[in-house]
Amino acid sequence: MTTERPHLAVIGAGPAGLAATVAAASHGVRVTLVDAAPEAGGQFYRQPAAELRARRPEALHHQWRTWERLRDGLRTHVRAGLVRHLTDHHVWCVERRPGVGAHPGFTVHTLLGPEQQDPAEVRADAVLLATGGYEKVLPFPGWTLPGVVTAGGAQAMLKGTLTVSGRTAVVAGTGPLLLPVASGLAAAGVEVAALVESAAPKSFVRRTRALAVEPGKVAEGARYAAGLLRHRVRLLSGHTVIEAHGAERLEAVTVAALDPDGRVRPGTGRRIACDTLAVGHGMLPHTDLAETLGCRLDGPNVHADEEQRTDVPGVWAAGESTGIGGAALALAEGHIAGHSAAARLHGTEPDPNAWAAAGRTRTRLRAFFAALDDVYAPPAHWTEQITDDTVVCRCEEVTGGEIRAAVADLGAGDLRTVKLLTRAGMGWCQGRMCAPAVAGLTGCGSTASRRPFARPVPLGVLARAGEDDTV
């Protein structure tokens, strides 16, 4: 592979990372695409394992032709030697290193394979973060029972393994992800007993004008809804799950109606038998690597300018890390970021005309998803359903009562103090799963973590840092 060309490291092979890789390579930049999955595509384009010999994998996806164009573009650039695709590489840190010029250079530290051993390094002139997002989890009594999964987890299981976790499911929570999850499960033969959406229909009516900026997305939602009608899935809007029941595993859930203030209406609870509960309350951006590099955050999102540049020279960000907005927005941002990075690495000013169409798409979709964020906000008083014996931090088995006591009895006034007093957030996930719940229970605002590492790292790897193989 030619070494004279500028070198860009793209982290994440979902829609944003793929679009950025293809765009940058098309302009003569060497790209190393680093991803933790065994195949490109990310969560949105997750493919069944080759061993399963799926006859029609496209049946589990929409925008399949877009995926084929991205896949074929990646393969073309790999064959040409412009792109190197590192699969099964888990990035645990990105550090800046001294250099000359506008782009000082970066070292991407990775661990290889399912065991996350065999450390390796990628050295590049610039970095593009396309790290995606993860699901927001809000606890409730019984949510730790086997059979309770996240909505995205249920979808990933179906797409990646062609399996489902049970025969009868309830899909619950809030957000646009619930519709494709319920539709996919129903199409796979699962009896979807109910789709429980906490947003009320009038929330959509109040934002009709804002949602109308993207009629294609509205039509997509209507198609999902029509599919659910064909499968006779009961829709309970303005409702929420208040408890999951079962001895050894999930047997039923209780759902109840919400009043206009987001509180459970007394006497409206109903029990629904099921062996699977797929529950989700939206998404959060993955910002660990950006925070480590010192990138500015706007709320939970990585700040990026019109070129998708962060405020750290040589670092671009695209996709869900800059704001949750789905695959189409991620593709547009990735396209813009790839063009910008290529131009800047070649020492020229980017031509905005090169991404004019993508820029218009980005503007429309950002407005659309800003309206959806208002519609799909979790119920305002969801914390009232967390009993004192409800486990909130699964890793350290910290209950709601212990977290409340840290504030009321021990005087904790911020999340770090709550963490030190209760160990909530000290487990394997480092608070990624429980932090929203802890923040909601305590009333403490979330702050940037600035962890030095994006995932747990063996001590032996740290001891050999700087001596690892360069790939």
PDB file of C-alpha atoms in Angstrom, residues 162-411:
ATOM      1  CA  LEU A 162     -32.186 -15.112  12.654  1.00  0.00           C
ATOM      2  CA  THR A 163     -33.575 -16.031  16.073  1.00  0.00           C
ATOM      3  CA  VAL A 164     -35.987 -14.532  18.576  1.00  0.00           C
ATOM      4  CA  SER A 165     -35.988 -14.747  22.361  1.00  0.00           C
ATOM      5  CA  GLY A 166     -39.525 -16.109  22.740  1.00  0.00           C
ATOM      6  CA  ARG A 167     -42.895 -16.821  21.194  1.00  0.00           C
ATOM      7  CA  THR A 168     -44.971 -13.988  22.649  1.00  0.00           C
ATOM      8  CA  ALA A 169     -43.570 -10.484  22.942  1.00  0.00           C
ATOM      9  CA  VAL A 170     -44.485  -7.057  24.187  1.00  0.00           C
ATOM     10  CA  VAL A 171     -42.577  -4.149  22.632  1.00  0.00           C
ATOM     11  CA  ALA A 172     -42.585  -1.119  24.911  1.00  0.00           C
ATOM     12  CA  GLY A 173     -41.028   2.226  25.756  1.00  0.00           C
ATOM     13  CA  THR A 174     -40.841   5.162  23.393  1.00  0.00           C
ATOM     14  CA  GLY A 175     -39.111   6.118  20.178  1.00  0.00           C
ATOM     15  CA  PRO A 176     -39.167   5.392  16.446  1.00  0.00           C
ATOM     16  CA  LEU A 177     -37.186   2.165  16.917  1.00  0.00           C
ATOM     17  CA  LEU A 178     -40.196   0.403  18.442  1.00  0.00           C
ATOM     18  CA  LEU A 179     -42.076   0.267  15.135  1.00  0.00           C
ATOM     19  CA  PRO A 180     -39.447  -1.664  13.116  1.00  0.00           C
ATOM     20  CA  VAL A 181     -38.716  -3.918  16.089  1.00  0.00           C
ATOM     21  CA  ALA A 182     -42.376  -4.878  16.524  1.00  0.00           C
ATOM     22  CA  SER A 183     -42.793  -5.284  12.755  1.00  0.00           C
ATOM     23  CA  GLY A 184     -39.698  -7.464  12.466  1.00  0.00           C
ATOM     24  CA  LEU A 185     -40.733  -9.728  15.321  1.00  0.00           C
ATOM     25  CA  ALA A 186     -44.255 -10.096  13.947  1.00  0.00           C
ATOM     26  CA  ALA A 187     -42.936 -10.899  10.463  1.00  0.00           C
ATOM     27  CA  ALA A 188     -40.654 -13.558  12.021  1.00  0.00           C
ATOM     28  CA  GLY A 189     -43.652 -15.358  13.484  1.00  0.00           C
ATOM     29  CA  VAL A 190     -43.617 -13.959  17.010  1.00  0.00           C
ATOM     30  CA  GLU A 191     -46.995 -13.110  18.482  1.00  0.00           C
ATOM     31  CA  VAL A 192     -46.618  -9.440  19.418  1.00  0.00           C
ATOM     32  CA  ALA A 193     -49.208  -9.069  22.155  1.00  0.00           C
ATOM     33  CA  ALA A 194     -48.914  -5.272  22.292  1.00  0.00           C
ATOM     34  CA  LEU A 195     -46.869  -2.284  21.205  1.00  0.00           C
ATOM     35  CA  VAL A 196     -46.806  -0.037  24.274  1.00  0.00           C
ATOM     36  CA  GLU A 197     -45.793   3.537  23.384  1.00  0.00           C
ATOM     37  CA  SER A 198     -45.664   6.188  26.101  1.00  0.00           C
ATOM     38  CA  ALA A 199     -46.095   9.053  23.625  1.00  0.00           C
ATOM     39  CA  ALA A 200     -49.727  10.066  23.129  1.00  0.00           C
ATOM     40  CA  PRO A 201     -51.174  10.690  19.622  1.00  0.00           C
ATOM     41  CA  LYS A 202     -51.760  14.380  20.365  1.00  0.00           C
ATOM     42  CA  SER A 203     -47.980  14.811  20.756  1.00  0.00           C
ATOM     43  CA  PHE A 204     -47.633  14.121  17.039  1.00  0.00           C
ATOM     44  CA  VAL A 205     -50.530  16.389  16.125  1.00  0.00           C
ATOM     45  CA  ARG A 206     -48.888  19.349  17.880  1.00  0.00           C
ATOM     46  CA  ARG A 207     -45.756  18.899  15.742  1.00  0.00           C
ATOM     47  CA  THR A 208     -47.331  18.120  12.388  1.00  0.00           C
ATOM     48  CA  ARG A 209     -45.627  21.053  10.653  1.00  0.00           C
ATOM     49  CA  ALA A 210     -42.157  20.132  11.952  1.00  0.00           C
ATOM     50  CA  LEU A 211     -42.588  16.475  11.019  1.00  0.00           C
ATOM     51  CA  ALA A 212     -43.827  17.381   7.537  1.00  0.00           C
ATOM     52  CA  VAL A 213     -40.319  18.492   6.497  1.00  0.00           C
ATOM     53  CA  GLU A 214     -39.479  14.818   5.916  1.00  0.00           C
ATOM     54  CA  PRO A 215     -42.533  13.153   4.324  1.00  0.00           C
ATOM     55  CA  GLY A 216     -40.520  10.065   3.415  1.00  0.00           C
ATOM     56  CA  LYS A 217     -39.910   9.311   7.079  1.00  0.00           C
ATOM     57  CA  VAL A 218     -43.569   9.842   7.908  1.00  0.00           C
ATOM     58  CA  ALA A 219     -44.519   7.442   5.104  1.00  0.00           C
ATOM     59  CA  GLU A 220     -42.005   4.908   6.407  1.00  0.00           C
ATOM     60  CA  GLY A 221     -43.639   5.017   9.825  1.00  0.00           C
ATOM     61  CA  ALA A 222     -47.055   4.609   8.227  1.00  0.00           C
ATOM     62  CA  ARG A 223     -45.860   1.487   6.402  1.00  0.00           C
ATOM     63  CA  TYR A 224     -44.676  -0.038   9.653  1.00  0.00           C
ATOM     64  CA  ALA A 225     -47.994   0.803  11.287  1.00  0.00           C
ATOM     65  CA  ALA A 226     -49.890  -0.820   8.420  1.00  0.00           C
ATOM     66  CA  GLY A 227     -47.806  -3.969   8.823  1.00  0.00           C
ATOM     67  CA  LEU A 228     -48.651  -4.108  12.507  1.00  0.00           C
ATOM     68  CA  LEU A 229     -52.337  -3.807  11.674  1.00  0.00           C
ATOM     69  CA  ARG A 230     -52.034  -6.757   9.294  1.00  0.00           C
ATOM     70  CA  HIS A 231     -50.520  -8.819  12.107  1.00  0.00           C
ATOM     71  CA  ARG A 232     -53.241  -7.583  14.488  1.00  0.00           C
ATOM     72  CA  VAL A 233     -50.762  -6.045  16.921  1.00  0.00           C
ATOM     73  CA  ARG A 234     -52.528  -4.044  19.602  1.00  0.00           C
ATOM     74  CA  LEU A 235     -51.221  -0.463  19.953  1.00  0.00           C
ATOM     75  CA  LEU A 236     -51.413   1.059  23.429  1.00  0.00           C
ATOM     76  CA  SER A 237     -50.334   4.683  23.036  1.00  0.00           C
ATOM     77  CA  GLY A 238     -49.992   6.871  26.085  1.00  0.00           C
ATOM     78  CA  HIS A 239     -49.130   3.765  28.141  1.00  0.00           C
ATOM     79  CA  THR A 240     -46.022   2.441  29.857  1.00  0.00           C
ATOM     80  CA  VAL A 241     -44.769  -0.780  31.447  1.00  0.00           C
ATOM     81  CA  ILE A 242     -44.760  -0.454  35.222  1.00  0.00           C
ATOM     82  CA  GLU A 243     -43.627  -3.974  36.189  1.00  0.00           C
ATOM     83  CA  ALA A 244     -42.361  -7.244  34.741  1.00  0.00           C
ATOM     84  CA  HIS A 245     -43.437 -10.478  36.438  1.00  0.00           C
ATOM     85  CA  GLY A 246     -41.939 -13.939  36.651  1.00  0.00           C
ATOM     86  CA  ALA A 247     -40.169 -16.459  38.884  1.00  0.00           C
ATOM     87  CA  GLU A 248     -37.241 -17.843  36.896  1.00  0.00           C
ATOM     88  CA  ARG A 249     -37.931 -15.771  33.764  1.00  0.00           C
ATOM     89  CA  LEU A 250     -40.433 -13.311  32.330  1.00  0.00           C
ATOM     90  CA  GLU A 251     -44.039 -14.467  32.377  1.00  0.00           C
ATOM     91  CA  ALA A 252     -46.056 -11.242  32.052  1.00  0.00           C
ATOM     92  CA  VAL A 253     -45.907  -7.458  32.250  1.00  0.00           C
ATOM     93  CA  THR A 254     -48.239  -4.884  33.745  1.00  0.00           C
ATOM     94  CA  VAL A 255     -48.898  -1.806  31.638  1.00  0.00           C
ATOM     95  CA  ALA A 256     -50.826   1.302  32.645  1.00  0.00           C
ATOM     96  CA  ALA A 257     -52.108   4.511  31.061  1.00  0.00           C
ATOM     97  CA  LEU A 258     -50.344   7.842  31.557  1.00  0.00           C
ATOM     98  CA  ASP A 259     -52.004  11.145  32.338  1.00  0.00           C
ATOM     99  CA  PRO A 260     -51.046  14.367  30.480  1.00  0.00           C
ATOM    100  CA  ASP A 261     -48.318  15.064  33.071  1.00  0.00           C
ATOM    101  CA  GLY A 262     -46.630  11.693  32.504  1.00  0.00           C
ATOM    102  CA  ARG A 263     -47.848  10.028  35.686  1.00  0.00           C
ATOM    103  CA  VAL A 264     -49.473   6.600  35.825  1.00  0.00           C
ATOM    104  CA  ARG A 265     -53.248   6.798  36.056  1.00  0.00           C
ATOM    105  CA  PRO A 266     -54.407   4.861  39.141  1.00  0.00           C
ATOM    106  CA  GLY A 267     -56.561   1.829  38.387  1.00  0.00           C
ATOM    107  CA  THR A 268     -55.531   1.538  34.713  1.00  0.00           C
ATOM    108  CA  GLY A 269     -53.037  -1.322  35.091  1.00  0.00           C
ATOM    109  CA  ARG A 270     -53.541  -4.406  32.946  1.00  0.00           C
ATOM    110  CA  ARG A 271     -51.518  -7.610  32.873  1.00  0.00           C
ATOM    111  CA  ILE A 272     -50.312  -9.015  29.538  1.00  0.00           C
ATOM    112  CA  ALA A 273     -48.842 -12.515  29.315  1.00  0.00           C
ATOM    113  CA  CYS A 274     -45.548 -12.718  27.380  1.00  0.00           C
ATOM    114  CA  ASP A 275     -42.162 -14.398  27.481  1.00  0.00           C
ATOM    115  CA  THR A 276     -40.265 -11.499  25.874  1.00  0.00           C
ATOM    116  CA  LEU A 277     -40.293  -7.792  26.626  1.00  0.00           C
ATOM    117  CA  ALA A 278     -38.349  -5.648  24.150  1.00  0.00           C
ATOM    118  CA  VAL A 279     -38.090  -2.236  25.790  1.00  0.00           C
ATOM    119  CA  GLY A 280     -36.330   0.972  24.768  1.00  0.00           C
ATOM    120  CA  HIS A 281     -36.459   4.669  25.576  1.00  0.00           C
ATOM    121  CA  GLY A 282     -34.389   6.171  22.801  1.00  0.00           C
ATOM    122  CA  MET A 283     -30.681   6.347  22.106  1.00  0.00           C
ATOM    123  CA  LEU A 284     -27.595   8.058  23.466  1.00  0.00           C
ATOM    124  CA  PRO A 285     -24.450   8.930  21.475  1.00  0.00           C
ATOM    125  CA  HIS A 286     -21.181   7.086  22.037  1.00  0.00           C
ATOM    126  CA  THR A 287     -18.795   9.892  23.000  1.00  0.00           C
ATOM    127  CA  ASP A 288     -16.088   8.102  25.014  1.00  0.00           C
ATOM    128  CA  LEU A 289     -13.320   8.484  22.440  1.00  0.00           C
ATOM    129  CA  ALA A 290     -14.293  12.069  21.672  1.00  0.00           C
ATOM    130  CA  GLU A 291     -14.224  12.949  25.366  1.00  0.00           C
ATOM    131  CA  THR A 292     -10.806  11.334  25.770  1.00  0.00           C
ATOM    132  CA  LEU A 293      -9.494  13.494  22.924  1.00  0.00           C
ATOM    133  CA  GLY A 294     -10.937  16.602  24.573  1.00  0.00           C
ATOM    134  CA  CYS A 295     -13.643  17.281  21.999  1.00  0.00           C
ATOM    135  CA  ARG A 296     -16.349  19.727  23.019  1.00  0.00           C
ATOM    136  CA  LEU A 297     -19.802  18.333  23.732  1.00  0.00           C
ATOM    137  CA  ASP A 298     -23.114  20.075  23.071  1.00  0.00           C
ATOM    138  CA  GLY A 299     -25.254  18.421  25.723  1.00  0.00           C
ATOM    139  CA  PRO A 300     -24.816  14.673  25.111  1.00  0.00           C
ATOM    140  CA  ASN A 301     -23.554  15.132  21.524  1.00  0.00           C
ATOM    141  CA  VAL A 302     -20.103  15.714  20.066  1.00  0.00           C
ATOM    142  CA  HIS A 303     -19.944  19.242  18.675  1.00  0.00           C
ATOM    143  CA  ALA A 304     -19.228  19.400  14.933  1.00  0.00           C
ATOM    144  CA  ASP A 305     -19.177  22.306  12.488  1.00  0.00           C
ATOM    145  CA  GLU A 306     -20.609  22.419   8.961  1.00  0.00           C
ATOM    146  CA  GLU A 307     -17.759  20.163   7.763  1.00  0.00           C
ATOM    147  CA  GLN A 308     -18.328  17.710  10.655  1.00  0.00           C
ATOM    148  CA  ARG A 309     -15.058  18.851  12.244  1.00  0.00           C
ATOM    149  CA  THR A 310     -14.791  18.803  16.010  1.00  0.00           C
ATOM    150  CA  ASP A 311     -12.965  21.568  17.857  1.00  0.00           C
ATOM    151  CA  VAL A 312      -9.875  19.309  18.118  1.00  0.00           C
ATOM    152  CA  PRO A 313      -7.682  19.765  15.004  1.00  0.00           C
ATOM    153  CA  GLY A 314      -7.526  16.626  12.905  1.00  0.00           C
ATOM    154  CA  VAL A 315     -10.665  15.042  14.413  1.00  0.00           C
ATOM    155  CA  TRP A 316     -13.971  14.722  12.559  1.00  0.00           C
ATOM    156  CA  ALA A 317     -17.197  13.181  13.883  1.00  0.00           C
ATOM    157  CA  ALA A 318     -20.282  11.931  12.051  1.00  0.00           C
ATOM    158  CA  GLY A 319     -23.416   9.931  12.682  1.00  0.00           C
ATOM    159  CA  GLU A 320     -25.083   9.238  15.999  1.00  0.00           C
ATOM    160  CA  SER A 321     -22.137  10.553  18.017  1.00  0.00           C
ATOM    161  CA  THR A 322     -23.074  14.089  16.917  1.00  0.00           C
ATOM    162  CA  GLY A 323     -26.791  13.582  17.586  1.00  0.00           C
ATOM    163  CA  ILE A 324     -29.224  10.683  17.257  1.00  0.00           C
ATOM    164  CA  GLY A 325     -30.922  10.851  13.873  1.00  0.00           C
ATOM    165  CA  GLY A 326     -31.004   7.488  12.133  1.00  0.00           C
ATOM    166  CA  ALA A 327     -29.166   5.961   9.208  1.00  0.00           C
ATOM    167  CA  ALA A 328     -30.048   8.518   6.525  1.00  0.00           C
ATOM    168  CA  LEU A 329     -28.682  11.398   8.596  1.00  0.00           C
ATOM    169  CA  ALA A 330     -25.591   9.349   9.466  1.00  0.00           C
ATOM    170  CA  LEU A 331     -24.971   8.702   5.768  1.00  0.00           C
ATOM    171  CA  ALA A 332     -25.220  12.408   4.951  1.00  0.00           C
ATOM    172  CA  GLU A 333     -22.881  13.409   7.774  1.00  0.00           C
ATOM    173  CA  GLY A 334     -20.411  10.674   6.892  1.00  0.00           C
ATOM    174  CA  HIS A 335     -20.355  11.781   3.257  1.00  0.00           C
ATOM    175  CA  ILE A 336     -19.659  15.387   4.287  1.00  0.00           C
ATOM    176  CA  ALA A 337     -17.003  14.384   6.818  1.00  0.00           C
ATOM    177  CA  GLY A 338     -15.193  12.153   4.325  1.00  0.00           C
ATOM    178  CA  HIS A 339     -15.039  14.901   1.695  1.00  0.00           C
ATOM    179  CA  SER A 340     -13.897  17.482   4.226  1.00  0.00           C
ATOM    180  CA  ALA A 341     -11.214  15.237   5.736  1.00  0.00           C
ATOM    181  CA  ALA A 342      -9.857  14.341   2.294  1.00  0.00           C
ATOM    182  CA  ALA A 343      -9.573  17.970   1.253  1.00  0.00           C
ATOM    183  CA  ARG A 344      -8.001  19.106   4.514  1.00  0.00           C
ATOM    184  CA  LEU A 345      -5.490  16.243   4.480  1.00  0.00           C
ATOM    185  CA  HIS A 346      -4.514  17.211   0.931  1.00  0.00           C
ATOM    186  CA  GLY A 347      -3.965  20.752   2.172  1.00  0.00           C
ATOM    187  CA  THR A 348      -6.823  22.327   0.211  1.00  0.00           C
ATOM    188  CA  GLU A 349     -10.055  24.060   1.091  1.00  0.00           C
ATOM    189  CA  PRO A 350     -13.080  21.773   0.756  1.00  0.00           C
ATOM    190  CA  ASP A 351     -15.618  22.557  -1.959  1.00  0.00           C
ATOM    191  CA  PRO A 352     -19.062  22.780  -0.294  1.00  0.00           C
ATOM    192  CA  ASN A 353     -20.656  21.962  -3.659  1.00  0.00           C
ATOM    193  CA  ALA A 354     -19.256  18.453  -3.285  1.00  0.00           C
ATOM    194  CA  TRP A 355     -21.708  17.793  -0.488  1.00  0.00           C
ATOM    195  CA  ALA A 356     -24.495  20.242  -1.257  1.00  0.00           C
ATOM    196  CA  ALA A 357     -27.166  17.544  -1.564  1.00  0.00           C
ATOM    197  CA  ALA A 358     -25.949  15.814   1.600  1.00  0.00           C
ATOM    198  CA  GLY A 359     -25.994  19.164   3.392  1.00  0.00           C
ATOM    199  CA  ARG A 360     -29.619  19.749   2.486  1.00  0.00           C
ATOM    200  CA  THR A 361     -30.493  16.253   3.657  1.00  0.00           C
ATOM    201  CA  ARG A 362     -28.658  16.884   6.920  1.00  0.00           C
ATOM    202  CA  THR A 363     -30.586  20.112   7.544  1.00  0.00           C
ATOM    203  CA  ARG A 364     -33.971  18.512   6.917  1.00  0.00           C
ATOM    204  CA  LEU A 365     -33.298  15.420   8.990  1.00  0.00           C
ATOM    205  CA  ARG A 366     -31.895  17.350  11.928  1.00  0.00           C
ATOM    206  CA  ALA A 367     -35.087  19.427  12.041  1.00  0.00           C
ATOM    207  CA  PHE A 368     -37.202  16.293  11.749  1.00  0.00           C
ATOM    208  CA  PHE A 369     -35.441  14.420  14.544  1.00  0.00           C
ATOM    209  CA  ALA A 370     -35.438  17.473  16.793  1.00  0.00           C
ATOM    210  CA  ALA A 371     -39.241  17.348  16.562  1.00  0.00           C
ATOM    211  CA  LEU A 372     -39.213  13.596  17.222  1.00  0.00           C
ATOM    212  CA  ASP A 373     -37.100  14.128  20.340  1.00  0.00           C
ATOM    213  CA  ASP A 374     -39.916  16.206  21.793  1.00  0.00           C
ATOM    214  CA  VAL A 375     -42.573  13.684  20.812  1.00  0.00           C
ATOM    215  CA  TYR A 376     -40.689  10.660  22.110  1.00  0.00           C
ATOM    216  CA  ALA A 377     -39.445  12.014  25.435  1.00  0.00           C
ATOM    217  CA  PRO A 378     -39.763   9.396  28.213  1.00  0.00           C
ATOM    218  CA  PRO A 379     -42.645   9.974  30.660  1.00  0.00           C
ATOM    219  CA  ALA A 380     -41.810  12.937  32.869  1.00  0.00           C
ATOM    220  CA  HIS A 381     -42.343  11.004  36.104  1.00  0.00           C
ATOM    221  CA  TRP A 382     -40.834   7.636  35.166  1.00  0.00           C
ATOM    222  CA  THR A 383     -38.685   7.594  38.310  1.00  0.00           C
ATOM    223  CA  GLU A 384     -41.814   7.235  40.460  1.00  0.00           C
ATOM    224  CA  GLN A 385     -42.127   3.637  39.248  1.00  0.00           C
ATOM    225  CA  ILE A 386     -38.680   2.685  40.612  1.00  0.00           C
ATOM    226  CA  THR A 387     -39.214   1.107  44.020  1.00  0.00           C
ATOM    227  CA  ASP A 388     -36.502   1.162  46.676  1.00  0.00           C
ATOM    228  CA  ASP A 389     -35.709  -2.516  46.014  1.00  0.00           C
ATOM    229  CA  THR A 390     -35.529  -2.139  42.214  1.00  0.00           C
ATOM    230  CA  VAL A 391     -32.014  -2.840  40.977  1.00  0.00           C
ATOM    231  CA  VAL A 392     -30.785   0.212  39.068  1.00  0.00           C
ATOM    232  CA  CYS A 393     -27.095  -0.602  38.528  1.00  0.00           C
ATOM    233  CA  ARG A 394     -27.007  -4.228  37.401  1.00  0.00           C
ATOM    234  CA  CYS A 395     -23.219  -4.542  37.425  1.00  0.00           C
ATOM    235  CA  GLU A 396     -22.894  -3.637  41.115  1.00  0.00           C
ATOM    236  CA  GLU A 397     -26.477  -4.581  42.152  1.00  0.00           C
ATOM    237  CA  VAL A 398     -27.236  -1.128  43.541  1.00  0.00           C
ATOM    238  CA  THR A 399     -30.920  -0.486  44.272  1.00  0.00           C
ATOM    239  CA  GLY A 400     -33.069   2.589  43.889  1.00  0.00           C
ATOM    240  CA  GLY A 401     -33.289   2.911  47.658  1.00  0.00           C
ATOM    241  CA  GLU A 402     -29.499   3.027  48.047  1.00  0.00           C
ATOM    242  CA  ILE A 403     -29.216   5.723  45.391  1.00  0.00           C
ATOM    243  CA  ARG A 404     -31.974   7.835  46.944  1.00  0.00           C
ATOM    244  CA  ALA A 405     -30.354   7.457  50.375  1.00  0.00           C
ATOM    245  CA  ALA A 406     -27.022   8.714  49.016  1.00  0.00           C
ATOM    246  CA  VAL A 407     -28.740  12.011  48.219  1.00  0.00           C
ATOM    247  CA  ALA A 408     -31.286  12.324  51.032  1.00  0.00           C
ATOM    248  CA  ASP A 409     -29.230  10.900  53.930  1.00  0.00           C
ATOM    249  CA  LEU A 410     -25.583  11.270  52.868  1.00  0.00           C
ATOM    250  CA  GLY A 411     -25.756  14.596  51.060  1.00  0.00           C
TER     251      GLY A 411
END
